[in-house]
Structure formats: C-alpha cells, structure tokens
mmCIF file of C-alpha atoms in Angstrom:
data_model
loop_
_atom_site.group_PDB
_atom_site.id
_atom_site.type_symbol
_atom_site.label_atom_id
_atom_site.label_comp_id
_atom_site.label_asym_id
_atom_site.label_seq_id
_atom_site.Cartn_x
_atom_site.Cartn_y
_atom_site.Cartn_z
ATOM 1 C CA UNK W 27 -194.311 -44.358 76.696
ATOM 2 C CA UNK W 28 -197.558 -42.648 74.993
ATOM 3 C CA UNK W 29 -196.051 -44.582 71.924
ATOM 4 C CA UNK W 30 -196.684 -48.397 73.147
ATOM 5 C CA UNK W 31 -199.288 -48.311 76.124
ATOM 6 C CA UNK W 32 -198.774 -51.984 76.590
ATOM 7 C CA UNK W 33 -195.772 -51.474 78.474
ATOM 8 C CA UNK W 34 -197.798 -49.629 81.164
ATOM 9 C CA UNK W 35 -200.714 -51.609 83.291
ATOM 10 C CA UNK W 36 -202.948 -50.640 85.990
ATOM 11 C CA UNK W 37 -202.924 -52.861 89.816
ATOM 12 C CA UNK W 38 -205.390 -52.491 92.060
ATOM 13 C CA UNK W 39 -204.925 -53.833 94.722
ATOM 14 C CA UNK W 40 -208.919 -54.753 96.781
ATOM 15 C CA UNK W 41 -210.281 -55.122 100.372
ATOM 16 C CA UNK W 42 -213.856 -55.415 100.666
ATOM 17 C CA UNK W 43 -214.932 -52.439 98.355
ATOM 18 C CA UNK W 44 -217.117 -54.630 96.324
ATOM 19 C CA UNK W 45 -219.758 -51.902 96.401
ATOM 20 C CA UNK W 46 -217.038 -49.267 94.387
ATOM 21 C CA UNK W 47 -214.545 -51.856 93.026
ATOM 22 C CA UNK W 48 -216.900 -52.170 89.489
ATOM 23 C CA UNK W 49 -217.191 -48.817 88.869
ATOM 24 C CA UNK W 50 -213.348 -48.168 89.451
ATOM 25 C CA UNK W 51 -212.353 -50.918 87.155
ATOM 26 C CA UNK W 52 -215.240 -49.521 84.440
ATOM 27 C CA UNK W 53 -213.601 -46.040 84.751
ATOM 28 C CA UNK W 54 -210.063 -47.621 83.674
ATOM 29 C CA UNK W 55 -211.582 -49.562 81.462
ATOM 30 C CA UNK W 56 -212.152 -45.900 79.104
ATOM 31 C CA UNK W 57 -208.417 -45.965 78.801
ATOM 32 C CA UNK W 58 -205.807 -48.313 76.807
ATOM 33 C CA UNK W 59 -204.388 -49.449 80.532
ATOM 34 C CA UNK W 60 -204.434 -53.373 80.838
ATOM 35 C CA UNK W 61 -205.787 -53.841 84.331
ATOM 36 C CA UNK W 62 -204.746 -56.184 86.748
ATOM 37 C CA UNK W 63 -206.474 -56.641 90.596
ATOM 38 C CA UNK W 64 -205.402 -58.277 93.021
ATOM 39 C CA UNK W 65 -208.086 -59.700 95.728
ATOM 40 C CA UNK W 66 -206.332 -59.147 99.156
ATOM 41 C CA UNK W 67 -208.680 -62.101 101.141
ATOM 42 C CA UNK W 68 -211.853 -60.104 100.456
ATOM 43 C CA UNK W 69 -214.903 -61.653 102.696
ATOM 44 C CA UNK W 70 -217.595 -59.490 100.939
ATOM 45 C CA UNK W 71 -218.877 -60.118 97.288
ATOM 46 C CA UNK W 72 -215.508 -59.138 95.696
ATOM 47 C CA UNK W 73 -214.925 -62.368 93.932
ATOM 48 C CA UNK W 74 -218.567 -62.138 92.194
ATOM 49 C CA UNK W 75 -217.986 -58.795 91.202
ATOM 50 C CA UNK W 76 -214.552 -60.061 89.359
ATOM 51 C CA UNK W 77 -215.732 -62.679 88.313
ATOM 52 C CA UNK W 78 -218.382 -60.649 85.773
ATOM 53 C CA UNK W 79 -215.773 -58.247 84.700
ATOM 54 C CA UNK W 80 -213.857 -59.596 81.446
ATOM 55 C CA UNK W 81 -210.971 -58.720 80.091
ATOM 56 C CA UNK W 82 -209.170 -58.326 83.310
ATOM 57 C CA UNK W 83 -206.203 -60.444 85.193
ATOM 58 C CA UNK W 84 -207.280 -61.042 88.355
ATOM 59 C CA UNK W 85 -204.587 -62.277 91.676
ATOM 60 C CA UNK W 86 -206.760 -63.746 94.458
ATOM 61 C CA UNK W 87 -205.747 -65.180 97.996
ATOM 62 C CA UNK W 88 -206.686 -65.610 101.213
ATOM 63 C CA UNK W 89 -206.770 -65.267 104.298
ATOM 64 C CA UNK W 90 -206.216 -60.795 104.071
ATOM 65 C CA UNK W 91 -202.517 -59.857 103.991
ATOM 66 C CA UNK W 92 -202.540 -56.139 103.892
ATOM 67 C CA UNK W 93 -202.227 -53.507 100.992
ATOM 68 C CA UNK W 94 -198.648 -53.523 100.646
ATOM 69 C CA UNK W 95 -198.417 -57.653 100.379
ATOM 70 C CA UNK W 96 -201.363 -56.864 97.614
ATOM 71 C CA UNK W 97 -198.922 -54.333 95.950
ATOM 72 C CA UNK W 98 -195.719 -56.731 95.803
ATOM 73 C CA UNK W 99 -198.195 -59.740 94.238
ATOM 74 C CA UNK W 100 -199.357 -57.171 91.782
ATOM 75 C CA UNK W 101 -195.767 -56.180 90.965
ATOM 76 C CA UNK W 102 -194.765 -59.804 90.608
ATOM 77 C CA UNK W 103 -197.596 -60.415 88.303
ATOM 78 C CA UNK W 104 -197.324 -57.216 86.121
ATOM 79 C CA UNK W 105 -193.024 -58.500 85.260
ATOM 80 C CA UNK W 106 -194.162 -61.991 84.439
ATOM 81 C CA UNK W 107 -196.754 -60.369 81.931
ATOM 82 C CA UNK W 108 -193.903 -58.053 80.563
ATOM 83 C CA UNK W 109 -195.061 -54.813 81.750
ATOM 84 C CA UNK W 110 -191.990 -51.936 82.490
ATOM 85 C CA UNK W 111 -194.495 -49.544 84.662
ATOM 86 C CA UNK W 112 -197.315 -50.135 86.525
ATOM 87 C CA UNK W 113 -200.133 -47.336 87.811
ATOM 88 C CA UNK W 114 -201.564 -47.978 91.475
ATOM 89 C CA UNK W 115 -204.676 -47.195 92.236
ATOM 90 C CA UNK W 116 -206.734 -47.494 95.591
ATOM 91 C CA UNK W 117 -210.355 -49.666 94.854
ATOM 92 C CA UNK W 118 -212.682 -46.757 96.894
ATOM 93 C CA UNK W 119 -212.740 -45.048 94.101
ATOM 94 C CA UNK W 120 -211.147 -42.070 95.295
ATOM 95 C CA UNK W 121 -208.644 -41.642 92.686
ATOM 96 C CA UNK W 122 -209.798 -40.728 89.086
ATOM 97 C CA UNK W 123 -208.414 -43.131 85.338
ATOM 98 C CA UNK W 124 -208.417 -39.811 83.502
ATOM 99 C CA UNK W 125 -205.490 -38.445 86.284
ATOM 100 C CA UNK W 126 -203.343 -41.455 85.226
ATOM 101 C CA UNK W 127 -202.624 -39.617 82.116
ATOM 102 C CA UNK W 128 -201.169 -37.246 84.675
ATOM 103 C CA UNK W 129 -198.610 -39.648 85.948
ATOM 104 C CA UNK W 130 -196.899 -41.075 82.989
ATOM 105 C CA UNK W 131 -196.495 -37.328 81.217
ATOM 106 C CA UNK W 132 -194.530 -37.018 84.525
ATOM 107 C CA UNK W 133 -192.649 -40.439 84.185
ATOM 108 C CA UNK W 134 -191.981 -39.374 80.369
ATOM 109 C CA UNK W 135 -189.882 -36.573 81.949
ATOM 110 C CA UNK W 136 -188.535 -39.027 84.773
ATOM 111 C CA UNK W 137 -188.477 -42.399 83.045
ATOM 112 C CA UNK W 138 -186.520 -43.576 86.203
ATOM 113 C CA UNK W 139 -188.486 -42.550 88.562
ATOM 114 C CA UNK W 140 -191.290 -43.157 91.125
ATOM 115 C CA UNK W 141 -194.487 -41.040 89.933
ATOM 116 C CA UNK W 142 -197.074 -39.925 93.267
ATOM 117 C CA UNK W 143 -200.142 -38.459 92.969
ATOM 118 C CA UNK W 144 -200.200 -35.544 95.663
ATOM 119 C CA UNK W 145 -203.197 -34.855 96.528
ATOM 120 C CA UNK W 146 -204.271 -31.264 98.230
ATOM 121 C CA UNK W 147 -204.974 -32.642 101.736
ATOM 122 C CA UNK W 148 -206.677 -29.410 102.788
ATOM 123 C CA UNK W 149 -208.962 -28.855 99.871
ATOM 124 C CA UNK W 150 -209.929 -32.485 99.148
ATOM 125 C CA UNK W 151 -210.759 -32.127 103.104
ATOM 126 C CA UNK W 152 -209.259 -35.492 103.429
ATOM 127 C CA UNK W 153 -210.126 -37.228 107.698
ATOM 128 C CA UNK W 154 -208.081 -35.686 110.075
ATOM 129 C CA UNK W 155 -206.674 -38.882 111.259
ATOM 130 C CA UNK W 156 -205.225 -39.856 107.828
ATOM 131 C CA UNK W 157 -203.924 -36.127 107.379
ATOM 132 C CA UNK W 158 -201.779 -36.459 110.491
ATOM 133 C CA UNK W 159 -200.232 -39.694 109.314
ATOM 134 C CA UNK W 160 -199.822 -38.192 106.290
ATOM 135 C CA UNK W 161 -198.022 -35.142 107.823
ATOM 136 C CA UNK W 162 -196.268 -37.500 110.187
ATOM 137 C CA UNK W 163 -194.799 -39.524 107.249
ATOM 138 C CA UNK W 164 -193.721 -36.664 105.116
ATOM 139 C CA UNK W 165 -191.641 -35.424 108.213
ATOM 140 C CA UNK W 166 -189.946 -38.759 108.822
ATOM 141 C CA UNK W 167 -189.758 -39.299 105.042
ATOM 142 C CA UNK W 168 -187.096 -36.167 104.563
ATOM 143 C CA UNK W 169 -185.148 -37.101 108.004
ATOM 144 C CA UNK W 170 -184.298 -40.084 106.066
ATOM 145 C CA UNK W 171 -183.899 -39.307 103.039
ATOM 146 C CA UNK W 172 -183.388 -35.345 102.195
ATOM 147 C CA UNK W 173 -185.625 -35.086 99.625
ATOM 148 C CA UNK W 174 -188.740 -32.720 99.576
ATOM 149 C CA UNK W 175 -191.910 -34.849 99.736
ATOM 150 C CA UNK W 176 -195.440 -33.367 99.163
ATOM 151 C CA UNK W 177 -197.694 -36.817 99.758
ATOM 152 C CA UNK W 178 -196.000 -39.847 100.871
ATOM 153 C CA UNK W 179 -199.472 -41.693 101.551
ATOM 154 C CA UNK W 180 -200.765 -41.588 98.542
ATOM 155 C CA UNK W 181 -201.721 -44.759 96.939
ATOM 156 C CA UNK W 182 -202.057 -43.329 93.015
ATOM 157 C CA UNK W 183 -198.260 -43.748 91.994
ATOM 158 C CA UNK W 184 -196.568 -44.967 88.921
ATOM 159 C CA UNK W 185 -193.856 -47.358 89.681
ATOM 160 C CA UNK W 186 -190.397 -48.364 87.191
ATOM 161 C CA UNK W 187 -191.014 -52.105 87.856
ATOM 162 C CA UNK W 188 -187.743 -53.172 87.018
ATOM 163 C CA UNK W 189 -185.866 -50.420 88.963
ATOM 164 C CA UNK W 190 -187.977 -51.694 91.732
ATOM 165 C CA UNK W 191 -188.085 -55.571 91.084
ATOM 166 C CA UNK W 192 -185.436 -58.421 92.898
ATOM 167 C CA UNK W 193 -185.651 -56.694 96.933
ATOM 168 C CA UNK W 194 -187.370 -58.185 99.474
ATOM 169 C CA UNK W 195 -189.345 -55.466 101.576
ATOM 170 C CA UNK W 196 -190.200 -56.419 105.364
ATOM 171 C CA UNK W 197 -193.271 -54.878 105.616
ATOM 172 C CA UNK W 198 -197.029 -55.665 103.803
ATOM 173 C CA UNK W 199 -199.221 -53.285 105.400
ATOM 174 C CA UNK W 200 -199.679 -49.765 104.679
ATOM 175 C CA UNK W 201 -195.996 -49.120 105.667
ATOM 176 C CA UNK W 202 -195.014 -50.123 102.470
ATOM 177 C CA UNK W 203 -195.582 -47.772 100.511
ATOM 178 C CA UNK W 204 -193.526 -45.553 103.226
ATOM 179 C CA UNK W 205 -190.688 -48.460 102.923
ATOM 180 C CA UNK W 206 -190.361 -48.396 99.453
ATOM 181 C CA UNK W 207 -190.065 -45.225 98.989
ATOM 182 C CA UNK W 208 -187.706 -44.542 101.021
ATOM 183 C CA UNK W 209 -185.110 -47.582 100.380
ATOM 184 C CA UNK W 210 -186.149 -46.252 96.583
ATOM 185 C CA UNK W 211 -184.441 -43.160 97.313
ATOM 186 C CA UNK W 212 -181.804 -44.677 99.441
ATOM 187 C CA UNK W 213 -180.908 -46.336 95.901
ATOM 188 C CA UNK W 214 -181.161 -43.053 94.188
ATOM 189 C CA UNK W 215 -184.043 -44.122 91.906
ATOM 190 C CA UNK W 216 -185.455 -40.695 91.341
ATOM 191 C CA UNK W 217 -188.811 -39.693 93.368
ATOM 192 C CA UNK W 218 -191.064 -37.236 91.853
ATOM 193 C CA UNK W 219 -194.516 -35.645 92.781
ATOM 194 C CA UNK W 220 -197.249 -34.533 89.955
ATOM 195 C CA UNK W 221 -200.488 -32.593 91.552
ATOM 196 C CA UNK W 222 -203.795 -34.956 91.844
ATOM 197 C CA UNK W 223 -207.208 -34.259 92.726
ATOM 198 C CA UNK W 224 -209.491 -37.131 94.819
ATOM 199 C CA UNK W 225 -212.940 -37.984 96.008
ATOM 200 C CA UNK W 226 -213.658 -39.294 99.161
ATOM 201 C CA UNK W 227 -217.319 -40.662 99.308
ATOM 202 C CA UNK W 228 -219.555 -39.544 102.544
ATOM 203 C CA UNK W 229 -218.722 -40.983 105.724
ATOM 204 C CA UNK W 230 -221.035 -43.083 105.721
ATOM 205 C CA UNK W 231 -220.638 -44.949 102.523
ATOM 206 C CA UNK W 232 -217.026 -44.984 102.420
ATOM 207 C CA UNK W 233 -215.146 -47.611 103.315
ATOM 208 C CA UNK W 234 -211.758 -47.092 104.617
ATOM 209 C CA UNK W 235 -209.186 -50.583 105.694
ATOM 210 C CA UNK W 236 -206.529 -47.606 107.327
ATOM 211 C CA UNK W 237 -206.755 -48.878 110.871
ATOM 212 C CA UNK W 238 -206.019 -45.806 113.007
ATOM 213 C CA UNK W 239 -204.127 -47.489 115.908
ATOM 214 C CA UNK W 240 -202.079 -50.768 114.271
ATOM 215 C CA UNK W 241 -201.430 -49.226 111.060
ATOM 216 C CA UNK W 242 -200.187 -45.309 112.627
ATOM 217 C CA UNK W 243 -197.618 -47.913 115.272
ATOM 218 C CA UNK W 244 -196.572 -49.934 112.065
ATOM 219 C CA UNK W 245 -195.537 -46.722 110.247
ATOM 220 C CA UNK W 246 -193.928 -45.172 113.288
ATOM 221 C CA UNK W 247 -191.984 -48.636 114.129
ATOM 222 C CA UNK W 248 -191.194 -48.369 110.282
ATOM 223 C CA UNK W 249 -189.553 -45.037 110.776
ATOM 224 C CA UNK W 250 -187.674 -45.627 113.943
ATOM 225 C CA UNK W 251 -185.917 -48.515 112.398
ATOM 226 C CA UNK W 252 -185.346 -46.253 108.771
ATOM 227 C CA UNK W 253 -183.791 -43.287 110.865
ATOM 228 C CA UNK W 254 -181.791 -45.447 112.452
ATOM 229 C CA UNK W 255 -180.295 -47.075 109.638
ATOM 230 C CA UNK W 256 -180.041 -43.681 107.953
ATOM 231 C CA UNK W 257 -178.039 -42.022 110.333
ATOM 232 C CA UNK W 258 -176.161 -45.200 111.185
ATOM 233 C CA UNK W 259 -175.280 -46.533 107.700
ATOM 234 C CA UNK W 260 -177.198 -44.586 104.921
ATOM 235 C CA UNK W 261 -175.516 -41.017 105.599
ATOM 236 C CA UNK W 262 -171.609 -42.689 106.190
ATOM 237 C CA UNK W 263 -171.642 -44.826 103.298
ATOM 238 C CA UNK W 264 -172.493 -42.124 100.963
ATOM 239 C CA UNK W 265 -169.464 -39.878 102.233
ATOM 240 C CA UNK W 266 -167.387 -43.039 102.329
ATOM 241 C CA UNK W 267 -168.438 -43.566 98.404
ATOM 242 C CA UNK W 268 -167.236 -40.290 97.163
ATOM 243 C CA UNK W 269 -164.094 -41.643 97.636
ATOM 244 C CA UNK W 270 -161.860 -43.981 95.318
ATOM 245 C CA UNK W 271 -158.397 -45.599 95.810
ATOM 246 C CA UNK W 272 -156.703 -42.881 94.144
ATOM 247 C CA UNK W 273 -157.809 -40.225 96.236
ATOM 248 C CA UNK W 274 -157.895 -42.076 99.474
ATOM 249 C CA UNK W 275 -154.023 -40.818 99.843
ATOM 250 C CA UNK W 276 -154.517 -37.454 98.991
ATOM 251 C CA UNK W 277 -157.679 -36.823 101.305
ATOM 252 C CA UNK W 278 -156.094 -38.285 104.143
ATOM 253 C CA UNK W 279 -152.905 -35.886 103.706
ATOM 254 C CA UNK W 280 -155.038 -33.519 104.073
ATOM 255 C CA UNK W 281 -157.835 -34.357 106.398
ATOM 256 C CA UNK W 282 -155.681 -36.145 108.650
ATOM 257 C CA UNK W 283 -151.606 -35.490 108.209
ATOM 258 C CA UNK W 284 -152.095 -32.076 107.080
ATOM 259 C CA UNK W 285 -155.403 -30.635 108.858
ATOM 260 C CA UNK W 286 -155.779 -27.460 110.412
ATOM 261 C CA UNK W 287 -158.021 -28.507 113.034
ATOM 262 C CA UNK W 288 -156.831 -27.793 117.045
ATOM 263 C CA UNK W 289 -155.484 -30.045 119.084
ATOM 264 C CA UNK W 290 -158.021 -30.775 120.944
ATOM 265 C CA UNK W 291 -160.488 -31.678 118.029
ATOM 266 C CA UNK W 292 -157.639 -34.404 116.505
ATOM 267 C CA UNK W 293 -157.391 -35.232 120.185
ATOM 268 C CA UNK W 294 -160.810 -36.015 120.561
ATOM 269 C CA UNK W 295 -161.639 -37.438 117.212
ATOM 270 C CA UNK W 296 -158.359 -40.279 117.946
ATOM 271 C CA UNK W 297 -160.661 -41.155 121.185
ATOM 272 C CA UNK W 298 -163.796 -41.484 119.400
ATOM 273 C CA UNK W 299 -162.122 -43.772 116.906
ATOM 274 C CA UNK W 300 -160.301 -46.071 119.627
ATOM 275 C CA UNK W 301 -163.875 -46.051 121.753
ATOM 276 C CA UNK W 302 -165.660 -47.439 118.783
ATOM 277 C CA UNK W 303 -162.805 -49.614 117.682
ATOM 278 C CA UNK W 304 -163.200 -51.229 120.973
ATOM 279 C CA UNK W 305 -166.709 -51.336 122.313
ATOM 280 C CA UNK W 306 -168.455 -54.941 120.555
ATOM 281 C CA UNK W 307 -170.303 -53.535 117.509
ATOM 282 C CA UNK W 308 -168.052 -55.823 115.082
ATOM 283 C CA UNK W 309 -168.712 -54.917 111.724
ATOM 284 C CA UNK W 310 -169.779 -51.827 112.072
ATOM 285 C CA UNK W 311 -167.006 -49.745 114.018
ATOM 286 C CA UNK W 312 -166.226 -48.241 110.982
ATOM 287 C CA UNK W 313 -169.569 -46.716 110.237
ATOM 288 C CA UNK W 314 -170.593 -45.556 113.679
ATOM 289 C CA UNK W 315 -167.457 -43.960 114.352
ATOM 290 C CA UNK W 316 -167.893 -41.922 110.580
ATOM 291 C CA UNK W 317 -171.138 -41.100 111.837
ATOM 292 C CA UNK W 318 -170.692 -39.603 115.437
ATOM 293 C CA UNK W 319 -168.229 -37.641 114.128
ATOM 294 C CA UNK W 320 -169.906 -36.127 111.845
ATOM 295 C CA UNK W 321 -172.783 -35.273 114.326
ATOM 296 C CA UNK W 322 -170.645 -34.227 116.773
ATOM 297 C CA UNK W 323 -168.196 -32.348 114.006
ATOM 298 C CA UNK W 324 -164.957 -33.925 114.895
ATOM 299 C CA UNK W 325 -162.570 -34.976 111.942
ATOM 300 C CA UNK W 326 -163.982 -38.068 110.797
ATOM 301 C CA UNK W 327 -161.033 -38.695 108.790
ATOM 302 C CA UNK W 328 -159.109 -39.335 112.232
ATOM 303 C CA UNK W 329 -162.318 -41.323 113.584
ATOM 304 C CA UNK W 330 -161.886 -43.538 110.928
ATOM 305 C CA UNK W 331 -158.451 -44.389 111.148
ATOM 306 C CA UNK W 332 -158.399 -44.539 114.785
ATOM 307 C CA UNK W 333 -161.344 -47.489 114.914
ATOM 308 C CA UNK W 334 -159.323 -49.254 112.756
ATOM 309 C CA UNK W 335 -157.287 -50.594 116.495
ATOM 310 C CA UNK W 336 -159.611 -53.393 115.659
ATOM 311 C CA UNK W 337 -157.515 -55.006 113.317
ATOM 312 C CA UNK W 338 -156.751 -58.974 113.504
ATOM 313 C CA UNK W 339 -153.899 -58.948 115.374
ATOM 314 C CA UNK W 340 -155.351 -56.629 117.730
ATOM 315 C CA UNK W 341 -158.388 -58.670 118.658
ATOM 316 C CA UNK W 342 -157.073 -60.950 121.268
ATOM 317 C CA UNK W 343 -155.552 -58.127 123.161
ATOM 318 C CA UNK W 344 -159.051 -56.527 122.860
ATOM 319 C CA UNK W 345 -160.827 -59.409 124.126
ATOM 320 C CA UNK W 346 -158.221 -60.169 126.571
ATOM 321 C CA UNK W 347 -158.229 -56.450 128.213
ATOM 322 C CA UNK W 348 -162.144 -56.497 127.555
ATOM 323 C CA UNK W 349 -162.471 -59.274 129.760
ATOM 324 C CA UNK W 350 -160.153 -58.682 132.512
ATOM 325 C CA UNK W 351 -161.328 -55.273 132.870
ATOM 326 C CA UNK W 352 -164.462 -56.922 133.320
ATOM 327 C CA UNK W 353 -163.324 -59.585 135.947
ATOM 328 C CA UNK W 354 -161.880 -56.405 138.095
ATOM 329 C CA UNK W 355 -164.865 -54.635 138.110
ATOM 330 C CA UNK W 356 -167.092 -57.918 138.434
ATOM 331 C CA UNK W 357 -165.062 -59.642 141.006
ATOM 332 C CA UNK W 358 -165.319 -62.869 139.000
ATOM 333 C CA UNK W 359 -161.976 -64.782 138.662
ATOM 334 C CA UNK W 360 -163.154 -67.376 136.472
ATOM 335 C CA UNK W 361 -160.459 -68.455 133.837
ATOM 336 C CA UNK W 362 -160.479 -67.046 130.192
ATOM 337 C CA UNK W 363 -159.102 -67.925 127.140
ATOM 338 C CA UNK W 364 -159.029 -65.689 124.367
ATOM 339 C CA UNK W 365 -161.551 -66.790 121.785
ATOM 340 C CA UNK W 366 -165.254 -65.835 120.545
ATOM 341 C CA UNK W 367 -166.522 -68.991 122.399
ATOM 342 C CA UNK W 368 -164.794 -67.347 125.634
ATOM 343 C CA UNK W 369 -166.729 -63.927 124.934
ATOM 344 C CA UNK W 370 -169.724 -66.294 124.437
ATOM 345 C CA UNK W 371 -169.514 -67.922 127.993
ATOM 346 C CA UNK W 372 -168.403 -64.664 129.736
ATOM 347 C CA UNK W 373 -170.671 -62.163 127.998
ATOM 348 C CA UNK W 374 -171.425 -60.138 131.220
ATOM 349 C CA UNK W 375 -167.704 -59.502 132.084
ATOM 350 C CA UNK W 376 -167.060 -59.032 128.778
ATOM 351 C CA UNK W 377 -169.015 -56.317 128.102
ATOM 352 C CA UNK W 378 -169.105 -54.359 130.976
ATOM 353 C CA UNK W 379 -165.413 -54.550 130.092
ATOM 354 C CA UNK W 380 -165.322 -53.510 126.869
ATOM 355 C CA UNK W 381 -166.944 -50.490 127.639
ATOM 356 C CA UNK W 382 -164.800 -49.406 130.309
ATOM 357 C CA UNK W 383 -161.833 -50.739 128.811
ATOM 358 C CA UNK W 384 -162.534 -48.739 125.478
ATOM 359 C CA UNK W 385 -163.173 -45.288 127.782
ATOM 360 C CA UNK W 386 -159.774 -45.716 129.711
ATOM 361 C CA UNK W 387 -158.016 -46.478 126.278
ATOM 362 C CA UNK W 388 -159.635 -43.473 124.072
ATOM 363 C CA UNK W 389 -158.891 -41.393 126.985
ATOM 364 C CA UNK W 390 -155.551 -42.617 127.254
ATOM 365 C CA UNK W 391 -154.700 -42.226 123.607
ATOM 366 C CA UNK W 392 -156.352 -38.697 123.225
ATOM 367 C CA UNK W 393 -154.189 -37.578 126.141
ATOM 368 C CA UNK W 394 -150.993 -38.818 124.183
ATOM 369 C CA UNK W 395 -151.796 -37.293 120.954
ATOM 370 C CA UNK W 396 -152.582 -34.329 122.414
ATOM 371 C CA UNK W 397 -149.614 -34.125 124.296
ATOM 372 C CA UNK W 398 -147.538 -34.674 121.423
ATOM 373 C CA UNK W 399 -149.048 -32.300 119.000
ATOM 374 C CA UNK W 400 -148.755 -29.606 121.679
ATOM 375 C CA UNK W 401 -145.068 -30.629 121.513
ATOM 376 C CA UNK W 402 -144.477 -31.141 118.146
ATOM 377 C CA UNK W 403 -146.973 -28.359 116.584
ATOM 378 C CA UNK W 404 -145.271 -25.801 118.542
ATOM 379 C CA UNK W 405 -141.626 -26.768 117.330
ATOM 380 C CA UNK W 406 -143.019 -27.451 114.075
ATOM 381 C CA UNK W 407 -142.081 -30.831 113.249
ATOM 382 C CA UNK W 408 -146.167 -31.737 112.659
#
C-alpha cells in the first residue's frame, strides 16, 4: 500500500474540539494521507476552523448524531472518492499522524483486515471510567467472538472499506465501533492489534463526548443483544457450515445411527429435539435445538433431527394439540380451527399449550427411544 498512498485516507470524525481539531488536522497534514472530517452537529467554532483549512474534504450535518453515525458518513464518503482503506482518528488530539505509519505496515501484513491501535491503558494512565468500559468491552468482545482482543475502544483503526461497505449497522454512538467489530469477525474479516502510544491533555482542557451513563448502557444493551445472537445463531451456524451434502450421510451414520453415546444421552437429546420442534420459535427450532445441545453436551446430531417433527404436514397436528392442551388447562372451550389466524386469535391457549404439549411429547418420545434401545442394544439389533 506504501506504493500508491492515494488508496489510503484519513476520517475524522469531530464534536466540539474546535480548540484541538486544527492542530490534529496540521499534524496529518506532514503525511501523504488525504484527509477527510466529518462535522458531527458541532455547536462550537468547528465550522470556522474548517472552513480556513484547505485542501481538505469536509462532511457537515446537523443536529449531533454520535461518533459512530460520523464514522459510517465518513466511510460512505471515502468509497465514493475511491479510497480502499481509511485511518480513524479521534479530533482531541490524543492519537499521533506519525503512529498511522504504524497501522498500515500492519494492514500490509493483513491486507484483509481491521487494523486497532492498542493503546497501554495503564501507562498512558487513561480515566478510570473509560478503562472499565474498555475492560468491560474486551470481555464481552471474546464471549462473542473467540478472538483475543487487546483494545476494543480504541478509535485509531485502519478499516478495509470494501470488506466493510453494503451492511447496515443499528447503532451510531460509541457502540459502533464495538458492533462492527464484532459482526466484522462474525464474517471472518481478520481483526488484528498493532501497539500505540496516546496523549490525553489535562483534565481540565480536555474535552471528552464519552458520556459515562448513556453511552456505558448503550454498549452493555449492545452486548446483551450480540451474546445472544452468538450463542443462539453465530456458534450453530458455523458447526452447521462445516458440513456439505456429501458428508451429511456419513456424519449422521455416525453421530446418530452409529454413536456410542448411552441411552440415556440419545434419549434425552430425541426430547430436546421434539421440545424445540414444538414450542413456537418458527424458524429457528433448528438452531436453538443445535445450540442447547451443545451447551448441555447432548448429541446434537439427534437434536437436530428430532426438531425436525415440525415439518408441514406435522403443523396442524402441532397447532391442533398446542391448542387443546391449552383449552384443558385454560378451561376455555372456545372453537378452533387449525390455521395461523386461529393461533392469532387464541394466542394465550396456544401457548401455554405449546409448552406443555411439547414437555409431555419430548418426554413421551425419550421414554420410547429409550425403551427401545435398552431392548434392541442389548440383543444387538441397534
């Protein structure tokens, strides 16, 4: 990339740091990095201190829409100008233009991948309160992900704009940076860490737009909602893509015709499969069923083949034994017909039902396998 630096620009995105903002962009402006800001809804003299500076591309709006909205209109603007990588940088001027050299020797090694700038959070004594989230973030960030991360805060990254262009992200605060990250990774685009050093100015001339309270519950929200996905679809679909038609056969000889595991496990990973096959989480029966198995290490195989009771032609019998389980426990008589709109109009019955109709039914199947592998195992027909 050393070879044609026009492919690589600099975004930074501003907030009211008009009294650092000039002396970040005359930093960068030592280096061959075409620079473009982008004026989150600034109120103080931002716009007249861009508006002096030539030689710059410049995204303004207002009213203020966060750091991570900032980000995404710098991202947009940096394609349309033909860029491949862009360099973030924070406008406090804690981050220095002679590190970004840093950055892309890493992406030369990683042309894939996202570039951050850890910084030492104990020796650049960065505030306590941002060194918690920071802590809190890198914790989260390997629940859902599995990689090693050093600093997932940090704002002085080098992004692959076109490995990174065409989603739409939910969130436009500082949570974004978390977000894309992680759905990065969850798309295997490479994440890699190069040491950084940084300046934070005194307290008291510093200006920091990291809002202790809103911004710490947006990240933790952020993370709830990532976990769950993780563990819900992230983690099954990967195991589920390992697979391709021609092995499906052979690994279900083996993990479900031809596995060692005891009765009691196949027994109890059949009843998982018909609870989930059962209970109204349409569309995802499949994955939830992969994925409590696997936590709690039944044959998942077995799981999976067992939700499958959900088939077509097993749907009005579902909904029909769904709901009248539901009108015995309920005491409602009401009259049903078996259709979606039904479901619709009876939703309480129906899913008190469901749940204790899918209990009684995964116990009753895991009773009858089990029975009949203790039958059949012993003789050795199985």
């Amino acid at each position: 990339m050393n070879d044609n630096n026009t492919k690589i620009c600099v975004i930074v995105p501003t907030y009211n740091n008009a009294k650092t903002l000039a002396g970040v962009i005359a930093e960068l402006k030592s280096y061959p990095y075409p620079i473009i800001v982008v004026n989150d809804g600034s109120t103080d003299l931002t716009t007249s201190v861009l508006a002096a500076i030539d030689n710059i591309e410049v995204c303004s709006y207002t009213p203020n829409k966060g750091k991570g909205y900032a980000l995404q209109i710098g991202f947009k603007k940096a394609l349309l100008l033909g860029f491949d990588y862009a360099v973030t940088m924070d406008s406090d001027g804690q981050h220095h233009a002679c590190e970004i050299v840093l950055l892309v020797e890493k992406s030369e090694e990683n042309p894939t991948a996202i570039v951050v700038g850890s910084r030492n959070l104990q020796v650049n004594h960065m505030s306590g309160k941002n060194t918690f989230a920071n802590k809190f973030s890198n914790f989260w960030f390997k629940m859902e992900t599995g990689l090693k991360p050093e600093d997932i805060q940090s704002g002085f990254r080098l992004y692959p704009l076109h490995a990174i262009a065409g989603r739409k992200y939910f969130t436009r605060h500082y949570d974004f940076e978390l977000e894309i990250l992680v759905r990065s990774a969850w798309r295997e685009i490479p994440i890699v860490f190069t040491p950084v050093s940084v300046t934070y100015l005194p307290k008291e001339e510093h200006i920091s737009n990291f809002k202790p309270v809103s911004d710490f519950m947006r990240i933790s929200l952020l993370n709830t909602v990532l976990v769950l996905i993780t563990f819900l679809w992230i983690k099954p679909a990967r195991q589920l893509r390992k697979f391709h038609p021609k092995s499906i056969g052979k690994y279900l000889k083996e993990k479900v015709f031809s596995t060692t595991d005891s009765n009691k496990k196949i027994a109890l990973s059949v009843s998982l499969g018909i609870f989930m096959g059962i209970i109204p989480v349409w569309g995802y029966q499949m994955v939830v069923a992969f994925a409590l198995a696997h936590l709690l290490k039944l044959n998942k195989a077995i799981a999976l083949v067992s939700s499958n009771i959900s088939i077509p032609p097993m749907i009005p019998l579902i909904l029909y034994g769904s709901y009248r389980t539901g009108i015995f426990i309920a005491g409602d008589s009401s009259d049903f017909d078996i259709s979606f709109d039904a479901v619709r109009q009876n939703i309480f019955q129906y899913l008190i039902g469901s749940l204790v109709f899918a209990a009684v039914c995964a116990v009753i199947f895991g009773i009858i396998v089990y029975l009949l592998l203790n039958i059949f195992r012993k003789k050795g027909k199985v």
